[in-house]
Amino acid sequence: MSESLYSSCADVLSVCQAAKDDLAAILDPNMGFAPRLRQLCRDRITEAENSASSDVSQEELDILRMEANTWGLLQAIIPARKTEPEPRVHPRTLLATNPYTPTSTLAQAIMDSSVLLTELVVVREWLHETAPQPQHPEATTGYWKFTKHNVMQGLRTGSGIREGLVKELDPDAMNRGDGRSLAADDAGSEKSLAQALYSFVRAGRLDEAVELCRKAHQPWRAASIRGSLLFQWRAIANEQRNDDGIDDADDAEGWQGNPRRKLWKSTCARAALNPNLPDPERILYAALAPCPQTFSILKSACRTWEDNLWAQISILCEEKQTAEMIKLGGGFWDGGLAVLENMPSPPSQEEDVAEEEEWEKEATSTLETLGSVHVEDGPTADHAFHVSQLAIILDRTSSLLETFAAGLKNGNFDPESSEYPTMTRFFAHLCLYLRMIDITIPPLATQVILEAYLQVLEAAGQRELIAMYAGALGDNAVERYAMFLTSLELTADINERRLALTRAREHGLDVHRVAVVTAERTIDRAFELLPQMKGPLPSVITLQATPSDIELLLLRSIEWTTFEDGTHDTALEQATVILRYFLGAGRVSLAKNLMEVLPRELASIDQPEERATEYLHYRQFFTIWDSLDRVVECQSLEVSIMNRDTRAAWLSDYKGLMDQAYDAVVKLLTSDWMMPDETGDRRSRELTRVRQIYVPELVLRLHVMLYASREHVPENLKRALELANIVADSRYKLYDDFLHLDGRRLGEYLDAVRRATIAGLEGGGSDPFKIIITL
């Protein structure tokens, strides 16, 4: 499906949602929701048909055409269902006021008094509009030219008329039962003409059918077709006139239509049932005057599902009009003066309602048969769009949505098929359309359908549209949009993520909640794939490799809650969780990267105190870690060739950095840094693990630096040994953190202290405490 179609549909939805309180705007016949979507489909079809390089298949074009037609059906039916009907005059009132009321006026009053009949007439007009283009037969140069030539030649030569050829040229020449027929060419032309006329009738284009008859030199056929028009005479119908007081009548005599339509209709039915007539002729007459008696004839011409629907609805409309007209006695124009003298007594209102309900049941039952009707050409009766159209006509949109949603849940639709994106897009917008105009829809089915469309949008890469449609999920909107944002993983940079949250706000979603849920889902996903913090303590030095994608995902998960001040509390909570994991896994560089991307405002959060203190300890740790790195960096700057001033400056910097590092480490070690509580919960265990890794690491790093600097700063050797006293001091409980990894770290530290002690004896003497006392 074209990406522009996704965004264009979203634009229409956005415009109409902005005007959701203006029902008239949403139902506008030109700029309303349904007409706009219908036009989008038509434009897409036209674009594909006119493009030589189009990659749209014929199947996709057909499904788009069906969608366009369905939006047209919705626009034809829904506005009347959502608006209050204007007061109408009952047909009996018309006759009581004016016994000479023309049949067209009575027919209009009959239609206005029945909601279902009005809708069926509207559906019939929609079927006319969406019918295939009528056929145009080859042009003829005269009336039965070849037959006429043969007859005239036989008469001139005296050889007689050819065997089997008609003797007369009147319209009934073939129907006298003598087995005679037209010349082959004329017979073919007659068949083509009858078929073409049927296609015009099927499309509701009677005026063009009449004109075609005249061009074929058969005005009698034109008269037969015009006989279907109801008798109209506004001068005697008490109808409203134009502002200039002149009747709006096309006919010069002031009346139009067929004043003897009842007789005409019975004649058409007899013609349709006449086995002596060619099938195309019978089908044409059955289409002009549809009735149950001629249904089998008309059905033989129905190739598509739409043809079958048109035939059934045409019969229902015609029969309802006829039945109601019979109840009225037909009026003067159908019943003559006898009707005026014996006007039937009107039934009660209760009888009227009961009769209408009975007819509605019969009509509904008839239309329901279309759900399984056999189709010769085109999509079958169980195609999703045909099911939709029938449900719309029967006003069963709720059950339609439930059925489609059930099919989605049960896997009845193939997401890889070319129809699937179109179907889900249509049903998603149908749900939103019905919701906008306050037509009740099943909430669970709506969620399933919108979820399916969101998956289509994700697969199509339409990220910018997800928030709009996720926002329509109501209570599930935040969870669903968060699910989409989680799925982005590492494919979206920080600016794209910020923009995605902005879209959430634009479409009415709780941005803070979206950010929190997205971050939580991302963290949970990362922890599912990352190794658990169990087993031996890691080596900090050997674990500074390139981070994996899952580690980066965990690192970047915090971004979602750092964009807004309102989520900084959550960001602090999540940051401490992630920092504990990275440090507990020995991934110091990743933990440091995380600290660098966190907003400064987190440091000002002081509640809850436990969390704020933990965050403060992380900041202290990385300050010390950086200071130790600076000492190493400064130490590497020493070269053998330095002049006195340069060496003095370097030594000053080196000593200063060493002093800062020593003071900071000792301050941290003599405080309750990362000291866990006694609950024994997961957080306490993780804090214990962090202490067990980094207390020995800091002590050893500081000791090694002090020991290595003894030649430049002799007093640092004393500091290194004094550090051992701090480690051994029971007040600080530092030695507990060395008693892991089978005591390996304690052994490393004791060995380092031993070397420092030996170094203290290098100046002479045998007292190991001499260095502490003298320096």
PDB file of C-alpha atoms in Angstrom, residues 173-324:
ATOM      1  CA  ALA A 173     -42.573  -9.272 -36.160  1.00  0.00           C
ATOM      2  CA  MET A 174     -40.475 -11.890 -34.354  1.00  0.00           C
ATOM      3  CA  ASN A 175     -43.043 -12.613 -31.652  1.00  0.00           C
ATOM      4  CA  ARG A 176     -45.975 -13.957 -33.656  1.00  0.00           C
ATOM      5  CA  GLY A 177     -45.067 -17.548 -33.011  1.00  0.00           C
ATOM      6  CA  ASP A 178     -44.412 -18.462 -36.657  1.00  0.00           C
ATOM      7  CA  GLY A 179     -40.730 -19.188 -36.040  1.00  0.00           C
ATOM      8  CA  ARG A 180     -39.507 -16.383 -38.287  1.00  0.00           C
ATOM      9  CA  SER A 181     -36.496 -14.271 -37.327  1.00  0.00           C
ATOM     10  CA  LEU A 182     -34.360 -11.345 -38.423  1.00  0.00           C
ATOM     11  CA  ALA A 183     -31.325 -11.484 -40.662  1.00  0.00           C
ATOM     12  CA  ALA A 184     -28.280 -12.729 -38.753  1.00  0.00           C
ATOM     13  CA  ASP A 185     -26.592  -9.319 -38.589  1.00  0.00           C
ATOM     14  CA  ASP A 186     -29.765  -7.611 -37.368  1.00  0.00           C
ATOM     15  CA  ALA A 187     -30.392 -10.355 -34.823  1.00  0.00           C
ATOM     16  CA  GLY A 188     -26.882  -9.839 -33.458  1.00  0.00           C
ATOM     17  CA  SER A 189     -27.415  -6.095 -33.301  1.00  0.00           C
ATOM     18  CA  GLU A 190     -30.730  -6.589 -31.456  1.00  0.00           C
ATOM     19  CA  LYS A 191     -29.072  -8.820 -28.907  1.00  0.00           C
ATOM     20  CA  SER A 192     -26.236  -6.344 -28.363  1.00  0.00           C
ATOM     21  CA  LEU A 193     -28.702  -3.472 -28.042  1.00  0.00           C
ATOM     22  CA  ALA A 194     -30.833  -5.312 -25.465  1.00  0.00           C
ATOM     23  CA  GLN A 195     -27.757  -6.202 -23.443  1.00  0.00           C
ATOM     24  CA  ALA A 196     -26.500  -2.635 -23.596  1.00  0.00           C
ATOM     25  CA  LEU A 197     -29.896  -1.282 -22.538  1.00  0.00           C
ATOM     26  CA  TYR A 198     -29.881  -3.657 -19.553  1.00  0.00           C
ATOM     27  CA  SER A 199     -26.454  -2.374 -18.509  1.00  0.00           C
ATOM     28  CA  PHE A 200     -27.779   1.210 -18.611  1.00  0.00           C
ATOM     29  CA  VAL A 201     -30.825   0.213 -16.555  1.00  0.00           C
ATOM     30  CA  ARG A 202     -28.545  -1.583 -14.096  1.00  0.00           C
ATOM     31  CA  ALA A 203     -26.587   1.665 -13.700  1.00  0.00           C
ATOM     32  CA  GLY A 204     -29.787   3.705 -13.273  1.00  0.00           C
ATOM     33  CA  ARG A 205     -29.032   5.749 -16.389  1.00  0.00           C
ATOM     34  CA  LEU A 206     -32.463   5.629 -18.032  1.00  0.00           C
ATOM     35  CA  ASP A 207     -32.089   8.870 -19.936  1.00  0.00           C
ATOM     36  CA  GLU A 208     -28.994   7.523 -21.678  1.00  0.00           C
ATOM     37  CA  ALA A 209     -30.807   4.277 -22.395  1.00  0.00           C
ATOM     38  CA  VAL A 210     -33.615   6.249 -24.047  1.00  0.00           C
ATOM     39  CA  GLU A 211     -31.113   8.180 -26.125  1.00  0.00           C
ATOM     40  CA  LEU A 212     -29.433   4.936 -27.172  1.00  0.00           C
ATOM     41  CA  CYS A 213     -32.791   3.629 -28.438  1.00  0.00           C
ATOM     42  CA  ARG A 214     -33.328   6.720 -30.510  1.00  0.00           C
ATOM     43  CA  LYS A 215     -29.859   6.403 -32.025  1.00  0.00           C
ATOM     44  CA  ALA A 216     -30.694   2.796 -32.885  1.00  0.00           C
ATOM     45  CA  HIS A 217     -33.818   3.998 -34.733  1.00  0.00           C
ATOM     46  CA  GLN A 218     -36.122   2.265 -32.227  1.00  0.00           C
ATOM     47  CA  PRO A 219     -38.193   5.012 -30.580  1.00  0.00           C
ATOM     48  CA  TRP A 220     -40.713   2.425 -29.405  1.00  0.00           C
ATOM     49  CA  ARG A 221     -38.040   0.993 -27.118  1.00  0.00           C
ATOM     50  CA  ALA A 222     -37.407   4.482 -25.767  1.00  0.00           C
ATOM     51  CA  ALA A 223     -41.118   4.776 -24.979  1.00  0.00           C
ATOM     52  CA  SER A 224     -41.060   1.404 -23.215  1.00  0.00           C
ATOM     53  CA  ILE A 225     -38.195   2.519 -20.994  1.00  0.00           C
ATOM     54  CA  ARG A 226     -39.736   5.909 -20.231  1.00  0.00           C
ATOM     55  CA  GLY A 227     -42.843   4.062 -19.082  1.00  0.00           C
ATOM     56  CA  SER A 228     -40.989   3.298 -15.835  1.00  0.00           C
ATOM     57  CA  LEU A 229     -41.153   6.963 -14.815  1.00  0.00           C
ATOM     58  CA  LEU A 230     -43.831   7.768 -12.242  1.00  0.00           C
ATOM     59  CA  PHE A 231     -46.547  10.190 -13.224  1.00  0.00           C
ATOM     60  CA  GLN A 232     -45.775  13.704 -12.029  1.00  0.00           C
ATOM     61  CA  TRP A 233     -47.889  16.844 -12.342  1.00  0.00           C
ATOM     62  CA  ARG A 234     -46.910  19.554  -9.971  1.00  0.00           C
ATOM     63  CA  ALA A 235     -49.676  21.868 -10.967  1.00  0.00           C
ATOM     64  CA  ILE A 236     -52.236  19.624  -9.246  1.00  0.00           C
ATOM     65  CA  ALA A 237     -49.987  18.111  -6.562  1.00  0.00           C
ATOM     66  CA  ASN A 238     -50.095  21.067  -4.155  1.00  0.00           C
ATOM     67  CA  GLU A 239     -46.304  21.055  -4.278  1.00  0.00           C
ATOM     68  CA  GLN A 240     -44.172  24.067  -3.489  1.00  0.00           C
ATOM     69  CA  ARG A 241     -43.434  26.374  -6.406  1.00  0.00           C
ATOM     70  CA  ASN A 242     -40.292  28.298  -7.243  1.00  0.00           C
ATOM     71  CA  ASP A 243     -39.822  31.812  -5.989  1.00  0.00           C
ATOM     72  CA  ASP A 244     -40.964  33.244  -9.326  1.00  0.00           C
ATOM     73  CA  GLY A 245     -44.271  31.391  -9.052  1.00  0.00           C
ATOM     74  CA  ILE A 246     -43.536  29.187 -12.052  1.00  0.00           C
ATOM     75  CA  ASP A 247     -43.799  25.403 -11.783  1.00  0.00           C
ATOM     76  CA  ASP A 248     -40.516  23.625 -12.235  1.00  0.00           C
ATOM     77  CA  ALA A 249     -41.755  21.251 -14.939  1.00  0.00           C
ATOM     78  CA  ASP A 250     -39.695  20.089 -17.868  1.00  0.00           C
ATOM     79  CA  ASP A 251     -42.661  18.966 -19.940  1.00  0.00           C
ATOM     80  CA  ALA A 252     -44.346  21.651 -22.007  1.00  0.00           C
ATOM     81  CA  GLU A 253     -47.806  20.410 -20.981  1.00  0.00           C
ATOM     82  CA  GLY A 254     -46.861  20.551 -17.293  1.00  0.00           C
ATOM     83  CA  TRP A 255     -46.835  16.820 -16.555  1.00  0.00           C
ATOM     84  CA  GLN A 256     -44.314  14.027 -16.914  1.00  0.00           C
ATOM     85  CA  GLY A 257     -44.048  10.285 -16.476  1.00  0.00           C
ATOM     86  CA  ASN A 258     -46.499   7.487 -17.071  1.00  0.00           C
ATOM     87  CA  PRO A 259     -50.077   7.970 -15.838  1.00  0.00           C
ATOM     88  CA  ARG A 260     -50.779   4.299 -16.609  1.00  0.00           C
ATOM     89  CA  ARG A 261     -47.717   2.824 -14.979  1.00  0.00           C
ATOM     90  CA  LYS A 262     -49.648   0.001 -13.369  1.00  0.00           C
ATOM     91  CA  LEU A 263     -50.674  -1.279 -16.787  1.00  0.00           C
ATOM     92  CA  TRP A 264     -47.159  -0.744 -18.105  1.00  0.00           C
ATOM     93  CA  LYS A 265     -45.678  -2.760 -15.261  1.00  0.00           C
ATOM     94  CA  SER A 266     -47.958  -5.744 -15.807  1.00  0.00           C
ATOM     95  CA  THR A 267     -47.099  -5.658 -19.515  1.00  0.00           C
ATOM     96  CA  CYS A 268     -43.374  -5.676 -18.741  1.00  0.00           C
ATOM     97  CA  ALA A 269     -43.850  -8.657 -16.419  1.00  0.00           C
ATOM     98  CA  ARG A 270     -45.724 -10.564 -19.164  1.00  0.00           C
ATOM     99  CA  ALA A 271     -42.947  -9.771 -21.617  1.00  0.00           C
ATOM    100  CA  ALA A 272     -40.285 -10.959 -19.163  1.00  0.00           C
ATOM    101  CA  LEU A 273     -42.177 -14.227 -18.668  1.00  0.00           C
ATOM    102  CA  ASN A 274     -42.757 -14.781 -22.409  1.00  0.00           C
ATOM    103  CA  PRO A 275     -40.543 -17.723 -23.480  1.00  0.00           C
ATOM    104  CA  ASN A 276     -40.909 -16.688 -27.134  1.00  0.00           C
ATOM    105  CA  LEU A 277     -38.836 -13.567 -26.562  1.00  0.00           C
ATOM    106  CA  PRO A 278     -35.021 -13.695 -26.652  1.00  0.00           C
ATOM    107  CA  ASP A 279     -33.377 -13.883 -23.243  1.00  0.00           C
ATOM    108  CA  PRO A 280     -31.784 -10.401 -23.449  1.00  0.00           C
ATOM    109  CA  GLU A 281     -35.258  -8.922 -24.105  1.00  0.00           C
ATOM    110  CA  ARG A 282     -36.783 -10.762 -21.167  1.00  0.00           C
ATOM    111  CA  ILE A 283     -33.968  -9.676 -18.861  1.00  0.00           C
ATOM    112  CA  LEU A 284     -34.408  -6.045 -19.931  1.00  0.00           C
ATOM    113  CA  TYR A 285     -38.135  -6.057 -19.114  1.00  0.00           C
ATOM    114  CA  ALA A 286     -37.514  -7.853 -15.818  1.00  0.00           C
ATOM    115  CA  ALA A 287     -35.026  -5.113 -14.902  1.00  0.00           C
ATOM    116  CA  LEU A 288     -37.425  -2.309 -15.877  1.00  0.00           C
ATOM    117  CA  ALA A 289     -40.255  -3.664 -13.710  1.00  0.00           C
ATOM    118  CA  PRO A 290     -38.738  -5.993 -11.106  1.00  0.00           C
ATOM    119  CA  CYS A 291     -41.112  -8.222  -9.174  1.00  0.00           C
ATOM    120  CA  PRO A 292     -41.014 -11.640  -7.477  1.00  0.00           C
ATOM    121  CA  GLN A 293     -42.586 -13.323 -10.532  1.00  0.00           C
ATOM    122  CA  THR A 294     -39.738 -12.218 -12.809  1.00  0.00           C
ATOM    123  CA  PHE A 295     -36.939 -12.599 -10.268  1.00  0.00           C
ATOM    124  CA  SER A 296     -35.612 -15.811 -11.797  1.00  0.00           C
ATOM    125  CA  ILE A 297     -35.300 -14.042 -15.164  1.00  0.00           C
ATOM    126  CA  LEU A 298     -33.528 -11.054 -13.646  1.00  0.00           C
ATOM    127  CA  LYS A 299     -31.248 -13.251 -11.521  1.00  0.00           C
ATOM    128  CA  SER A 300     -29.974 -15.010 -14.638  1.00  0.00           C
ATOM    129  CA  ALA A 301     -28.279 -11.723 -15.597  1.00  0.00           C
ATOM    130  CA  CYS A 302     -26.696 -11.208 -12.165  1.00  0.00           C
ATOM    131  CA  ARG A 303     -23.018 -11.996 -12.394  1.00  0.00           C
ATOM    132  CA  THR A 304     -21.566 -10.224  -9.363  1.00  0.00           C
ATOM    133  CA  TRP A 305     -22.615  -9.948  -5.728  1.00  0.00           C
ATOM    134  CA  GLU A 306     -23.559  -6.332  -6.337  1.00  0.00           C
ATOM    135  CA  ASP A 307     -25.865  -7.409  -9.188  1.00  0.00           C
ATOM    136  CA  ASN A 308     -27.667  -9.793  -6.840  1.00  0.00           C
ATOM    137  CA  LEU A 309     -27.991  -7.102  -4.193  1.00  0.00           C
ATOM    138  CA  TRP A 310     -29.378  -4.666  -6.748  1.00  0.00           C
ATOM    139  CA  ALA A 311     -31.940  -7.193  -8.011  1.00  0.00           C
ATOM    140  CA  GLN A 312     -33.220  -8.001  -4.516  1.00  0.00           C
ATOM    141  CA  ILE A 313     -33.383  -4.374  -3.405  1.00  0.00           C
ATOM    142  CA  SER A 314     -35.090  -3.310  -6.638  1.00  0.00           C
ATOM    143  CA  ILE A 315     -37.791  -5.917  -6.071  1.00  0.00           C
ATOM    144  CA  LEU A 316     -38.201  -4.976  -2.411  1.00  0.00           C
ATOM    145  CA  CYS A 317     -38.586  -1.288  -3.240  1.00  0.00           C
ATOM    146  CA  GLU A 318     -40.975  -1.878  -6.139  1.00  0.00           C
ATOM    147  CA  GLU A 319     -43.128  -4.347  -4.204  1.00  0.00           C
ATOM    148  CA  LYS A 320     -43.341  -2.097  -1.150  1.00  0.00           C
ATOM    149  CA  GLN A 321     -44.445   0.839  -3.274  1.00  0.00           C
ATOM    150  CA  THR A 322     -46.997  -1.319  -5.071  1.00  0.00           C
ATOM    151  CA  ALA A 323     -48.393  -2.787  -1.841  1.00  0.00           C
ATOM    152  CA  GLU A 324     -48.761   0.628  -0.235  1.00  0.00           C
TER     153      GLU A 324
END
